[in-house]
Each structure stands twice: as structure tokens, then as C-alpha cells.
Coordinates of C-alpha atoms in Angstrom, one line a residue:
M15 CA -187.5 -98.6 -190.1
S16 CA -189.2 -98.7 -186.6
D17 CA -190.2 -95.6 -184.6
A18 CA -187.6 -96.5 -182.0
S19 CA -184.8 -96.6 -184.6
L20 CA -186.1 -93.3 -186.1
N21 CA -185.9 -91.6 -182.8
T22 CA -182.6 -93.0 -181.6
A23 CA -181.1 -92.0 -184.9
S24 CA -182.2 -88.4 -184.5
P25 CA -181.0 -86.1 -187.3
V26 CA -179.5 -83.8 -184.6
S27 CA -177.8 -85.5 -181.7
R28 CA -176.2 -82.4 -180.3
A29 CA -176.5 -78.7 -180.7
Q30 CA -174.2 -77.6 -183.5
E31 CA -174.5 -73.8 -183.3
G32 CA -173.3 -73.0 -179.8
E33 CA -175.3 -73.0 -176.6
A34 CA -179.1 -72.7 -177.0
G35 CA -180.5 -69.3 -176.1
F36 CA -183.8 -68.3 -174.4
G37 CA -185.5 -67.9 -177.7
D38 CA -184.7 -71.5 -178.7
F39 CA -186.2 -73.0 -175.5
F40 CA -189.2 -70.7 -175.8
A41 CA -189.7 -72.0 -179.4
L42 CA -189.9 -75.5 -177.9
L43 CA -193.1 -74.5 -176.1
K44 CA -194.9 -74.0 -179.5
P45 CA -196.0 -70.4 -178.6
R46 CA -198.7 -70.2 -181.3
V47 CA -200.4 -73.3 -179.9
M48 CA -199.9 -72.0 -176.4
T49 CA -201.8 -68.8 -177.3
L50 CA -204.8 -71.0 -178.1
V51 CA -204.4 -72.9 -174.9
V52 CA -204.2 -69.7 -172.8
F53 CA -207.2 -68.1 -174.5
T54 CA -209.6 -71.1 -174.3
A55 CA -208.5 -71.9 -170.7
L56 CA -209.1 -68.2 -169.8
V57 CA -212.6 -68.4 -171.3
G58 CA -213.3 -71.6 -169.3
L59 CA -212.1 -69.9 -166.1
L60 CA -214.1 -66.6 -166.6
A61 CA -217.2 -68.3 -168.0
A62 CA -217.5 -70.4 -164.8
P63 CA -220.4 -69.3 -162.5
V64 CA -218.1 -68.5 -159.6
G65 CA -215.8 -65.6 -158.9
V66 CA -212.0 -66.3 -158.8
H67 CA -209.5 -64.1 -157.1
P68 CA -207.3 -62.3 -159.8
V69 CA -204.1 -63.7 -158.4
I70 CA -205.4 -67.2 -158.3
G71 CA -206.8 -66.8 -161.8
F72 CA -203.5 -65.5 -163.1
A73 CA -201.6 -68.3 -161.5
A74 CA -204.0 -70.9 -162.9
I75 CA -203.7 -69.6 -166.5
L76 CA -199.9 -69.3 -166.2
F77 CA -199.5 -72.9 -165.1
I78 CA -201.9 -74.2 -167.7
A79 CA -199.8 -72.4 -170.3
V80 CA -196.6 -73.9 -168.9
G81 CA -198.2 -77.3 -169.0
G82 CA -199.2 -76.8 -172.6
G83 CA -195.7 -75.6 -173.4
A84 CA -194.2 -78.7 -171.7
A85 CA -196.4 -80.9 -173.9
G86 CA -195.1 -79.0 -177.0
A87 CA -191.5 -79.5 -176.0
L88 CA -192.0 -83.2 -175.4
N89 CA -193.8 -83.5 -178.8
M90 CA -190.7 -81.9 -180.5
W91 CA -188.4 -84.2 -178.6
W92 CA -190.1 -87.3 -179.9
E93 CA -190.8 -85.9 -183.4
S94 CA -187.4 -84.4 -184.1
D95 CA -186.7 -87.0 -186.9
I96 CA -189.8 -86.2 -188.9
D97 CA -189.6 -82.5 -188.1
A98 CA -186.3 -82.6 -190.0
L99 CA -188.0 -83.9 -193.1
M100 CA -190.9 -81.5 -193.4
K101 CA -190.5 -78.0 -194.8
R102 CA -192.7 -76.3 -192.2
T103 CA -190.9 -77.8 -189.2
Q104 CA -187.3 -78.0 -190.4
K105 CA -186.4 -74.7 -188.5
R106 CA -187.6 -76.0 -185.2
P107 CA -184.9 -75.9 -182.5
I108 CA -183.9 -79.6 -182.6
P109 CA -183.7 -80.2 -186.3
A110 CA -182.0 -76.7 -186.7
G111 CA -179.3 -77.8 -184.3
K112 CA -180.1 -75.2 -181.6
V113 CA -181.2 -77.6 -178.9
T114 CA -180.4 -81.3 -178.3
R115 CA -183.1 -84.0 -177.9
D116 CA -181.9 -84.6 -174.3
E117 CA -182.2 -80.9 -173.5
A118 CA -185.6 -80.8 -174.9
F119 CA -186.7 -83.9 -173.0
A120 CA -185.3 -82.6 -169.7
F121 CA -186.9 -79.1 -170.3
G122 CA -190.3 -80.6 -171.1
I123 CA -190.4 -83.1 -168.2
T124 CA -189.4 -80.4 -165.7
L125 CA -192.0 -77.9 -166.9
A126 CA -194.7 -80.7 -167.0
V127 CA -194.1 -81.7 -163.4
M128 CA -193.8 -78.1 -162.2
S129 CA -197.0 -77.0 -164.0
V130 CA -199.1 -79.8 -162.5
V131 CA -197.8 -79.4 -159.0
M132 CA -198.2 -75.6 -159.0
L133 CA -201.7 -75.7 -160.5
W134 CA -202.7 -78.1 -157.7
L135 CA -201.3 -75.8 -155.0
A136 CA -202.9 -72.7 -156.7
T137 CA -206.3 -74.2 -157.3
N138 CA -207.4 -77.8 -156.8
A139 CA -206.5 -81.4 -157.4
L140 CA -209.1 -81.9 -160.2
A141 CA -207.7 -79.1 -162.4
A142 CA -204.2 -80.4 -161.8
G143 CA -205.3 -83.9 -162.6
I144 CA -206.9 -82.9 -165.9
L145 CA -203.8 -81.0 -166.8
A146 CA -201.6 -84.0 -166.0
F147 CA -203.8 -86.2 -168.1
T148 CA -203.8 -83.7 -171.0
I149 CA -200.0 -83.7 -171.1
F150 CA -199.9 -87.5 -170.9
F151 CA -202.6 -87.8 -173.6
Y152 CA -200.8 -85.4 -176.0
V153 CA -197.3 -86.8 -175.6
V154 CA -197.9 -90.5 -175.0
I155 CA -201.2 -91.4 -176.5
Y156 CA -201.2 -89.0 -179.5
T157 CA -197.5 -88.2 -180.3
I158 CA -196.0 -91.5 -179.5
G159 CA -198.9 -93.9 -179.8
L160 CA -201.2 -92.7 -182.6
K161 CA -199.7 -90.1 -184.9
R162 CA -197.5 -92.5 -186.9
W163 CA -199.9 -95.4 -186.7
T164 CA -203.4 -94.4 -187.7
P165 CA -205.1 -91.8 -190.0
Q166 CA -207.5 -91.1 -187.1
N167 CA -204.5 -89.5 -185.3
I168 CA -206.0 -86.0 -185.7
V169 CA -209.5 -87.1 -184.6
I170 CA -208.4 -88.8 -181.4
G171 CA -205.4 -86.5 -180.7
G172 CA -207.7 -83.5 -181.0
A173 CA -208.9 -84.2 -177.5
A174 CA -205.6 -83.0 -176.1
G175 CA -206.2 -79.5 -177.5
A176 CA -209.7 -79.5 -176.3
F177 CA -209.0 -79.9 -172.5
P178 CA -207.8 -76.3 -171.6
P179 CA -211.3 -74.7 -171.2
M180 CA -212.3 -77.7 -169.0
I181 CA -209.1 -77.2 -166.9
G182 CA -209.9 -73.5 -166.6
W183 CA -213.5 -74.3 -165.5
A184 CA -212.3 -76.9 -163.0
A185 CA -209.7 -74.4 -161.6
A186 CA -212.6 -72.0 -160.8
T187 CA -215.2 -74.4 -159.7
G188 CA -213.5 -77.7 -158.7
T189 CA -216.0 -79.5 -160.9
V190 CA -216.6 -80.7 -164.5
S191 CA -220.0 -79.6 -165.8
L192 CA -222.0 -79.8 -169.0
E193 CA -220.8 -76.3 -170.0
S194 CA -217.1 -77.3 -169.7
V195 CA -217.8 -80.5 -171.7
L196 CA -219.5 -78.4 -174.4
M197 CA -216.4 -76.2 -174.7
F198 CA -214.3 -79.3 -174.9
A199 CA -216.6 -80.8 -177.6
L200 CA -216.4 -77.6 -179.6
I201 CA -212.6 -77.7 -179.9
F202 CA -212.7 -81.5 -180.4
M203 CA -215.0 -81.4 -183.4
W204 CA -213.3 -78.3 -184.9
T205 CA -209.8 -80.0 -184.9
P206 CA -210.3 -82.5 -187.7
P207 CA -211.7 -80.2 -190.5
H208 CA -209.1 -77.6 -189.4
F209 CA -206.1 -79.9 -189.8
W210 CA -207.4 -81.8 -192.8
A211 CA -207.9 -78.5 -194.7
L212 CA -204.2 -77.8 -194.0
A213 CA -203.2 -81.4 -195.0
L214 CA -204.9 -81.0 -198.4
F215 CA -202.4 -78.3 -199.4
M216 CA -199.4 -79.6 -197.3
R217 CA -199.7 -83.3 -198.2
G218 CA -196.2 -83.4 -199.6
D219 CA -194.7 -82.9 -196.2
Y220 CA -196.7 -85.8 -194.7
D221 CA -195.8 -88.1 -197.6
T222 CA -192.1 -87.3 -197.1
A223 CA -192.2 -87.9 -193.3
G224 CA -194.3 -91.0 -193.6
V225 CA -197.0 -89.7 -191.3
P226 CA -200.3 -91.5 -192.0
M227 CA -202.5 -88.4 -192.4
L228 CA -205.9 -89.1 -194.0
T229 CA -204.7 -87.5 -197.2
V230 CA -201.9 -90.0 -197.4
T231 CA -203.7 -93.2 -196.4
H232 CA -207.2 -92.7 -197.9
G233 CA -206.6 -90.0 -200.6
R234 CA -207.8 -86.5 -201.1
R235 CA -211.3 -87.4 -202.2
A236 CA -211.9 -89.2 -198.9
T237 CA -210.4 -86.3 -197.0
R238 CA -212.8 -83.8 -198.7
V239 CA -215.8 -86.0 -197.7
H240 CA -214.5 -86.2 -194.1
I241 CA -214.1 -82.4 -193.9
L242 CA -217.7 -81.9 -195.0
V243 CA -219.1 -84.6 -192.6
Y244 CA -217.2 -83.2 -189.6
T245 CA -218.1 -79.6 -190.4
V246 CA -221.8 -80.5 -190.5
L247 CA -221.5 -82.2 -187.1
L248 CA -219.5 -79.2 -185.8
A249 CA -222.1 -76.7 -187.0
A250 CA -224.9 -78.7 -185.3
L251 CA -223.0 -78.8 -182.0
A252 CA -221.9 -75.1 -182.2
I253 CA -225.3 -73.7 -182.9
G254 CA -227.0 -76.0 -180.4
A255 CA -224.6 -74.8 -177.7
A256 CA -226.3 -71.3 -178.0
F257 CA -229.2 -72.7 -176.1
T258 CA -227.2 -73.9 -173.1
G259 CA -225.6 -72.2 -170.1
I260 CA -222.6 -70.9 -172.2
G261 CA -224.8 -69.5 -175.0
G262 CA -227.2 -66.7 -175.6
P263 CA -228.2 -64.3 -178.4
V264 CA -224.7 -62.9 -179.0
Y265 CA -223.2 -66.4 -179.2
L266 CA -226.0 -67.5 -181.5
V267 CA -225.4 -64.7 -184.0
V268 CA -221.7 -65.5 -184.0
A269 CA -222.4 -69.3 -184.4
L270 CA -224.8 -68.8 -187.3
V271 CA -222.4 -66.5 -189.2
F272 CA -219.2 -68.5 -188.8
N273 CA -220.8 -71.9 -189.3
A274 CA -222.5 -70.7 -192.4
L275 CA -219.1 -69.6 -193.7
F276 CA -217.4 -72.8 -192.6
L277 CA -220.1 -74.9 -194.2
R278 CA -219.8 -72.9 -197.4
D279 CA -216.1 -73.7 -197.6
A280 CA -216.6 -77.3 -196.6
I281 CA -219.1 -77.8 -199.4
A282 CA -216.8 -76.1 -201.9
I283 CA -213.9 -78.3 -200.9
W284 CA -216.1 -81.4 -201.2
R285 CA -217.2 -80.4 -204.7
R286 CA -213.7 -79.8 -206.0
D287 CA -211.4 -82.3 -207.6
E288 CA -207.6 -82.2 -207.5
D289 CA -207.3 -80.6 -211.0
Q290 CA -209.4 -77.7 -209.9
A291 CA -207.5 -77.3 -206.6
E292 CA -204.1 -77.4 -208.2
A293 CA -205.2 -74.9 -210.9
D294 CA -205.9 -72.2 -208.3
N295 CA -203.2 -73.3 -205.8
Y296 CA -205.7 -74.7 -203.3
R297 CA -207.3 -71.3 -202.9
V298 CA -210.5 -72.7 -201.3
E299 CA -208.7 -75.1 -199.0
K300 CA -206.4 -72.3 -197.8
R301 CA -209.4 -70.0 -197.3
A302 CA -211.1 -72.7 -195.2
F303 CA -208.0 -73.2 -193.1
K304 CA -207.6 -69.4 -192.4
L305 CA -211.3 -69.2 -191.6
S306 CA -211.0 -72.1 -189.1
L307 CA -208.4 -70.1 -187.1
W308 CA -210.9 -67.2 -186.7
Y309 CA -213.8 -69.7 -186.1
L310 CA -212.6 -70.9 -182.8
F311 CA -211.5 -67.4 -181.6
A312 CA -215.0 -66.0 -182.5
H313 CA -216.9 -68.7 -180.7
F314 CA -214.9 -68.5 -177.5
T315 CA -215.0 -64.7 -177.6
A316 CA -218.8 -65.0 -177.8
I317 CA -218.8 -67.3 -174.8
L318 CA -216.8 -64.8 -172.9
A319 CA -219.1 -62.0 -174.0
E320 CA -222.1 -64.0 -172.7
A321 CA -220.4 -64.6 -169.4
A322 CA -219.6 -60.8 -169.1
L323 CA -223.2 -59.9 -169.9
G324 CA -224.5 -62.5 -167.5
G325 CA -222.5 -60.8 -164.7
L326 CA -224.4 -57.7 -165.5
G327 CA -227.7 -59.5 -165.5
L328 CA -228.0 -59.2 -169.3
G329 CA -226.7 -62.5 -170.6
G330 CA -228.4 -65.7 -171.7
W331 CA -232.0 -66.0 -172.8
A332 CA -233.5 -64.6 -169.5

């Protein structure tokens, strides 16, 4: 069955439980993902070497958040058929019958256009342009074009989640710099081991939905190897960033600790076979996934701390 037929034959063609409420439309925005978008964009904005008026800064983060939510709504619109098949997504608004696909599409498009235009008016054309490209990349290139076609979907699609700090930096400075590219790269390299750790203990969902996750197309052994390789590369990038404009002693300590822990788990995952993993209900894989959530928060908090210390003349290696 083609993607087109899958989507036209959506499992829920109209809301079946009355009119959708505010909570249903808010759920379309993927609030958990939006939290990461807001936080990393805020770090990008505050780490920039220029001051930003609080009102402009608030507006910038608000519209970046709305843009991220718009991308989430459009992602749910397109993926409503496979969301209905996977346990962890069956309660989303569209497969649950709370919101129709047409409503989700209209909601997402409206928010996408509004967020880009308002960010342009509040800050500058570069920040708005990157936000527009981010929404397009996530919805069209990743969700529609890659996710159902290649096991590299997470690798390439990870770029969409990596743009927010670059947008925040551009909103403040009107430029793209090495520092904002490094923040982008940190999220980009973090995304594959983060999601592949999840896929190892959620593979049944992807099998059922026919999504070509690496665990499905190449097997769990290959996935374990990929997690280790990407974690090694991530560690090199993250620790190396300590000696750039966004780093400093505080960041270095955080990077050394969290990358040592992440490498420990990646090596443990690589060494395990499926019998061992099933015997303890994927304890190590779940631990690595939980750690990965704290990993990104810790690194960006450290970047923010270095920026704050820099404002006091205490940051960096000077």
C-alpha cells in the first residue's frame, strides 16, 4: 500500500467524540518536544554576544515555540495512519478521534505561517528564514519524504530538531556563527543514539507500523554498533566544544562527566546480545535513553552558565 493511500485512508476521518477542546489542539503541538525547542532556542538567544531587549527576546522564543508546535501538528496530520498502529502514539488527538486530519492540517499551516511572519517582524529575516526552513525540513523532507523510506531517517531528520539554538542566535545577532553551528551539531549528533536506544526496546511498534527504523531494516546488532559509533563522535564534538566560544571550565566538567556516562552505556549496549537484553527487559538500553534526555539538558545548561559567567567577566578560559 502506498503512502498516499495510507494517508487518504486515515483511521480517523472525523472527530468521533464531540468537538475538540483546547487540550486536544495543544496536544497536537507535541508539548514535550516543544519544551526542548524552547530551551535550546533560549540558550542560543542568551549565549549570543549581544544584548536583546526582554520583550523582543520573549517574542522570539514564543514564535519559535509556535513554529515548533506547528511542525508537530503537521507531523501528526501526515502520520495519523501509523500513529493509530503504535502503542505509544495511539492516544494522540487524531487516532483517538478528538481532532480530524483536516483540522490538524489547517491548525498546523496557520501556526506555521503566523510564527514565521511574526518572528520576522519581531527580529529579522534570517531568523524567520531559518524557522521557515526548519518547519519545511521537518514536515516535508523528514516526515513525508524520509521517515517511511530510509533507515537513515533519524540521522537526516535530526537536523530539524537541531535548528532552534541557531534560530535563537540569529534572532539576537542577525547572523550564523561557528558557535551557533556547534550548538546545532551537538543536537544533530545526539539525536541518532538517543532515538536508536529507544528503538531497541520499542522495535515492535516500528515493525507494526512499517517504519524502516534501523532496528527493523538492519537488525539490532547493527543498531548497537551504530549507537556506539555515533556516541564516540558525539563525545569528541561535545568535549571539543569546551574550547570554543560557547565553552569554558564549567562546560568542560559537564561534558566530561556526561560523555563518560553516555560512552559507558553505549559500550554496554554494544557488548550485549538480544538474549541478555530481553532477560533484564532492556535495562541498559532504557538507562541510556533516560541518560540521553539529561545529556542535552546538561550541556545546554552549561553553555548558558558560561554565557552568564562571561557577562560577569568570569566565563571562558580568559
